[in-house]
CSV table of C-alpha atoms in Angstrom, one decimal:
chain,number,residue,atom,x,y,z
A,1,MET,CA,105.9,117.1,82.7
A,2,ARG,CA,109.2,117.9,81.0
A,3,VAL,CA,109.3,120.4,78.2
A,4,ASN,CA,110.0,117.9,75.3
A,5,ARG,CA,106.7,116.0,76.6
A,6,ILE,CA,104.8,119.2,76.7
A,7,LEU,CA,105.8,120.2,73.2
A,8,LEU,CA,105.2,116.9,71.7
A,9,SER,CA,102.0,116.4,73.4
A,10,THR,CA,100.6,119.9,72.6
A,11,SER,CA,101.6,119.4,68.8
A,12,LEU,CA,100.1,116.0,68.6
A,13,VAL,CA,96.8,116.9,70.3
A,14,VAL,CA,96.5,120.2,67.9
A,15,VAL,CA,97.1,118.1,64.8
A,16,ALA,CA,94.5,115.6,65.8
A,17,LEU,CA,91.9,118.2,67.0
A,18,VAL,CA,92.3,119.9,63.5
A,19,LEU,CA,91.8,116.3,61.8
A,20,GLN,CA,88.9,115.4,64.0
A,21,VAL,CA,87.0,118.7,63.4
A,22,SER,CA,87.9,119.2,59.7
A,23,VAL,CA,87.7,115.5,58.3
A,24,LEU,CA,86.3,113.0,60.6
A,25,SER,CA,83.4,115.0,61.8
A,26,ARG,CA,82.4,115.6,58.2
A,27,LEU,CA,82.2,111.8,57.2
A,28,HIS,CA,78.6,111.6,58.3
A,29,LEU,CA,79.2,107.9,59.3
A,30,PRO,CA,76.1,106.0,61.0
A,31,GLY,CA,76.4,106.4,64.7
A,32,ALA,CA,79.4,107.7,66.4
A,33,VAL,CA,82.4,109.5,65.0
A,34,PRO,CA,86.0,108.1,64.9
A,35,ASP,CA,87.8,109.8,67.7
A,36,ILE,CA,91.3,110.4,66.8
A,37,LEU,CA,91.8,112.8,69.6
A,38,LEU,CA,91.0,110.0,72.0
A,39,LEU,CA,93.6,107.8,70.3
A,40,THR,CA,96.2,110.3,70.7
A,41,VAL,CA,95.5,110.6,74.3
A,42,LEU,CA,95.8,106.8,74.7
A,43,GLY,CA,99.1,106.7,72.7
A,44,LEU,CA,100.9,109.2,74.8
A,45,ALA,CA,99.1,107.7,78.1
A,46,MET,CA,100.6,104.3,77.4
A,47,VAL,CA,104.2,106.0,77.2
A,48,TYR,CA,103.9,108.7,79.9
A,49,GLY,CA,101.8,106.8,82.5
A,50,HIS,CA,98.8,107.6,84.4
A,51,VAL,CA,99.8,111.0,85.8
A,52,GLY,CA,101.0,112.2,82.2
A,53,GLY,CA,97.9,110.6,80.6
A,54,ALA,CA,95.6,112.6,82.9
A,55,LEU,CA,97.2,115.8,82.0
A,56,VAL,CA,97.3,115.3,78.4
A,57,GLY,CA,93.7,114.0,78.5
A,58,PHE,CA,92.6,117.2,80.4
A,59,GLY,CA,94.3,119.5,78.0
A,60,ALA,CA,93.1,117.6,74.9
A,61,GLY,CA,89.5,117.5,76.2
A,62,LEU,CA,89.6,121.2,77.1
A,63,LEU,CA,90.8,122.1,73.6
A,64,ALA,CA,87.9,120.0,72.1
A,65,ASP,CA,85.4,121.7,74.4
A,66,LEU,CA,86.5,125.1,73.3
A,67,ALA,CA,87.0,124.4,69.5
A,68,PRO,CA,84.1,125.3,67.2
A,69,PRO,CA,81.5,123.8,66.6
A,70,ALA,CA,81.3,122.7,70.1
A,71,ASP,CA,77.7,122.3,71.3
A,72,HIS,CA,78.2,121.2,74.9
A,73,ALA,CA,79.3,122.8,78.2
A,74,ALA,CA,83.0,123.5,78.5
A,75,GLY,CA,84.9,121.1,80.7
A,76,ARG,CA,82.6,118.2,80.0
A,77,TYR,CA,85.0,116.4,77.5
A,78,ALA,CA,88.0,117.5,79.5
A,79,LEU,CA,86.7,115.6,82.6
A,80,VAL,CA,86.1,112.4,80.3
A,81,LEU,CA,89.5,112.5,78.7
A,82,CYS,CA,91.1,113.2,82.0
A,83,VAL,CA,89.6,110.0,83.5
A,84,ILE,CA,90.2,107.9,80.3
A,85,GLY,CA,93.8,109.1,80.2
A,86,TYR,CA,94.6,108.3,83.9
A,87,LEU,CA,93.2,104.7,83.5
A,88,ALA,CA,94.9,104.2,80.2
A,89,GLY,CA,98.2,105.4,81.7
A,90,LEU,CA,97.8,102.4,84.3
A,91,ALA,CA,98.2,99.9,81.3
A,92,LYS,CA,101.7,101.2,80.5
A,93,PRO,CA,104.2,98.4,80.5
A,94,GLU,CA,106.8,98.1,83.0
A,95,ASN,CA,109.7,98.1,80.6
A,96,GLY,CA,108.1,100.5,78.2
A,97,ARG,CA,107.8,97.8,75.4
A,98,LEU,CA,104.6,96.1,74.3
A,99,LYS,CA,105.1,92.4,73.8
A,100,SER,CA,101.9,92.2,71.5
A,101,ALA,CA,99.1,94.5,70.1
A,102,THR,CA,96.5,92.7,72.1
A,103,GLY,CA,96.9,94.8,75.0
A,104,PRO,CA,96.6,98.3,73.3
A,105,MET,CA,93.8,97.0,71.3
A,106,LEU,CA,91.8,96.1,74.3
A,107,VAL,CA,92.8,99.5,75.9
A,108,VAL,CA,91.4,101.1,72.8
A,109,VAL,CA,88.0,99.2,72.9
A,110,ALA,CA,87.7,99.9,76.6
A,111,ALA,CA,88.4,103.4,76.2
A,112,ALA,CA,85.9,103.9,73.4
A,113,VAL,CA,83.0,102.4,75.3
A,114,GLY,CA,84.1,104.1,78.5
A,115,THR,CA,84.5,107.6,76.9
A,116,THR,CA,80.9,107.3,75.5
A,117,LEU,CA,79.2,106.1,78.5
A,118,LEU,CA,81.0,108.8,80.7
A,119,TYR,CA,80.1,111.5,78.1
A,120,ALA,CA,76.4,110.3,78.0
A,121,GLY,CA,76.6,110.1,81.9
A,122,VAL,CA,77.9,113.7,82.3
A,123,GLY,CA,75.5,114.9,79.7
A,124,ALA,CA,72.6,113.4,81.7
A,125,LEU,CA,73.6,115.2,84.8
A,126,VAL,CA,73.7,118.6,83.0
A,127,GLY,CA,70.4,117.8,81.1
A,128,ASP,CA,71.9,116.8,77.8
A,129,THR,CA,69.6,113.8,76.5
A,130,ALA,CA,71.0,113.7,73.0
A,131,ALA,CA,72.4,110.1,73.6
A,132,ARG,CA,68.9,108.7,74.3
A,133,HIS,CA,67.5,109.9,70.9
A,134,VAL,CA,70.5,108.5,69.0
A,135,GLY,CA,70.5,105.1,70.8
A,136,LEU,CA,73.3,104.5,73.4
A,137,GLY,CA,73.8,100.8,72.3
A,138,SER,CA,74.4,101.9,68.6
A,139,LEU,CA,76.8,104.7,69.7
A,140,LEU,CA,78.8,102.1,71.9
A,141,PHE,CA,79.3,99.6,69.0
A,142,THR,CA,80.0,102.0,66.4
A,143,ALA,CA,82.4,104.1,68.6
A,144,ALA,CA,84.4,100.8,69.5
A,145,LEU,CA,84.5,99.7,65.9
A,146,TYR,CA,85.6,102.9,64.3
A,147,ASP,CA,88.3,103.6,66.9
A,148,LEU,CA,89.5,99.9,66.7
A,149,LEU,CA,89.7,100.2,62.8
A,150,LEU,CA,91.6,103.5,63.1
A,151,ALA,CA,93.9,102.6,66.1
A,152,PRO,CA,96.6,100.6,64.0
A,153,PHE,CA,97.3,103.6,62.0
A,154,VAL,CA,97.3,106.2,64.9
A,155,VAL,CA,98.4,104.5,68.3
A,156,PRO,CA,101.7,102.8,67.4
A,157,GLY,CA,103.0,106.1,65.7
A,158,ILE,CA,102.3,108.3,68.5
A,159,MET,CA,103.8,105.8,71.0
A,160,ALA,CA,106.8,105.5,68.6
A,161,LEU,CA,107.1,109.6,68.6
A,162,ALA,CA,106.8,109.7,72.4
A,163,ARG,CA,109.4,107.2,73.1
A,164,ARG,CA,111.8,109.0,70.7
A,165,ALA,CA,111.1,112.3,72.5
A,166,GLU,CA,112.1,110.7,75.8
A,167,ASN,CA,115.6,110.0,74.7
A,168,ASP,CA,117.9,113.0,75.0
A,169,PRO,CA,120.7,112.9,72.3
A,170,LEU,CA,122.8,115.6,74.1
A,171,ALA,CA,123.0,113.3,77.1
A,172,ASP,CA,123.9,110.3,74.9
A,173,THR,CA,126.6,112.5,73.2
A,174,ASN,CA,128.0,113.6,76.5
A,175,THR,CA,128.1,110.0,77.9
A,176,SER,CA,129.8,108.7,74.8
A,177,ALA,CA,132.5,111.5,75.0
A,178,LYS,CA,132.8,110.6,78.7
A,179,LYS,CA,133.3,107.0,77.9
A,180,ALA,CA,135.7,107.7,75.3
A,181,THR,CA,137.8,109.8,77.4
A,182,ASP,CA,137.9,107.2,80.0
A,183,ILE,CA,138.8,104.5,77.4
A,184,SER,CA,141.8,106.6,76.0
A,185,SER,CA,143.1,107.4,79.3
A,186,GLY,CA,143.1,103.8,80.4
A,187,TRP,CA,144.6,102.8,77.0
A,188,LEU,CA,147.5,105.1,77.7
A,189,SER,CA,148.1,104.1,81.0
A,190,SER,CA,148.2,100.4,80.4
A,191,GLY,CA,150.4,100.9,77.2
A,192,THR,CA,152.9,103.3,78.6
A,193,GLY,CA,152.7,102.5,82.3
A,194,LEU,CA,151.9,106.0,83.1
A,195,LYS,CA,148.8,107.2,85.2
A,196,ILE,CA,147.6,110.4,83.5
A,197,GLY,CA,146.5,112.8,86.2
A,198,GLY,CA,147.2,110.4,88.9
A,199,GLN,CA,150.9,111.4,89.8
A,200,ARG,CA,152.0,115.0,89.7
A,201,GLY,CA,155.6,114.1,89.6
A,202,GLY,CA,155.6,111.5,86.8
A,203,LEU,CA,157.2,113.6,84.2
A,204,GLY,CA,159.7,115.1,86.9
A,205,ALA,CA,160.7,111.6,88.0
A,206,LEU,CA,161.4,110.6,84.3
A,207,LYS,CA,163.5,113.8,83.7
A,208,THR,CA,165.6,113.1,86.8
A,209,LYS,CA,166.3,109.4,85.6
A,210,ALA,CA,167.4,110.8,82.4
A,211,ARG,CA,169.8,113.3,83.7
A,212,THR,CA,171.3,110.5,86.1
A,213,ARG,CA,171.9,108.1,83.0
A,214,THR,CA,173.5,111.0,81.2
A,215,ALA,CA,175.9,111.9,84.0
A,216,ARG,CA,176.8,108.3,84.3
A,217,VAL,CA,177.7,107.9,80.4
A,218,GLY,CA,179.7,111.0,80.9
A,219,ARG,CA,181.6,109.6,83.6
A,220,ILE,CA,182.4,106.4,82.0
A,221,LYS,CA,183.6,108.0,78.9
A,222,GLY,CA,186.0,110.3,81.0
A,223,VAL,CA,187.5,107.3,82.6
A,224,LYS,CA,188.0,105.5,79.2
A,225,ARG,CA,189.9,108.8,77.9
A,226,LEU,CA,192.3,108.7,81.0
């Protein structure tokens, strides 16, 4: 991943994690908790692709595993978000532009359901049966509903920031300057008949012609005086 991707992804993940822990986790909504960290990973994955989505998902999940008040084994959520980020990156448009909001909304619903199922499945492997007591069906429905309601306020903004970070303003400036130089050179060569930098003796030839014309004029004047 490039430096601008790493810096932007780290900043967005940290902000999302702080909001997740300090705000959303304290709402005490029935069922699941709105997962803004998941939506951040989805937004970045649909711009960076499957490889970038997997890396961002793993890093975001690992931070969530280590951030208090984490009550599960470290690496559990990192594995889940790594898989979800990879799969979401496969839904990246070929030209980088989305034709409608239907695709991202379907990705959000599938990711919310998939995250809940994977998290519960990994928990069952390590002996965590909390999902059974809460009710897996209720968790799936509320997770999809909450994330779908929150997605329009998070995913488009994340994708817009990621796309803007992909454009290098210095490269655009250098390209514009190079084009301006080429245009000015072409304009001078077409307007004056000179090829700048193409002929080393261009100025010398002009000076020689000027001297020849001066000599001819001098000769003609000398003849007239006689």
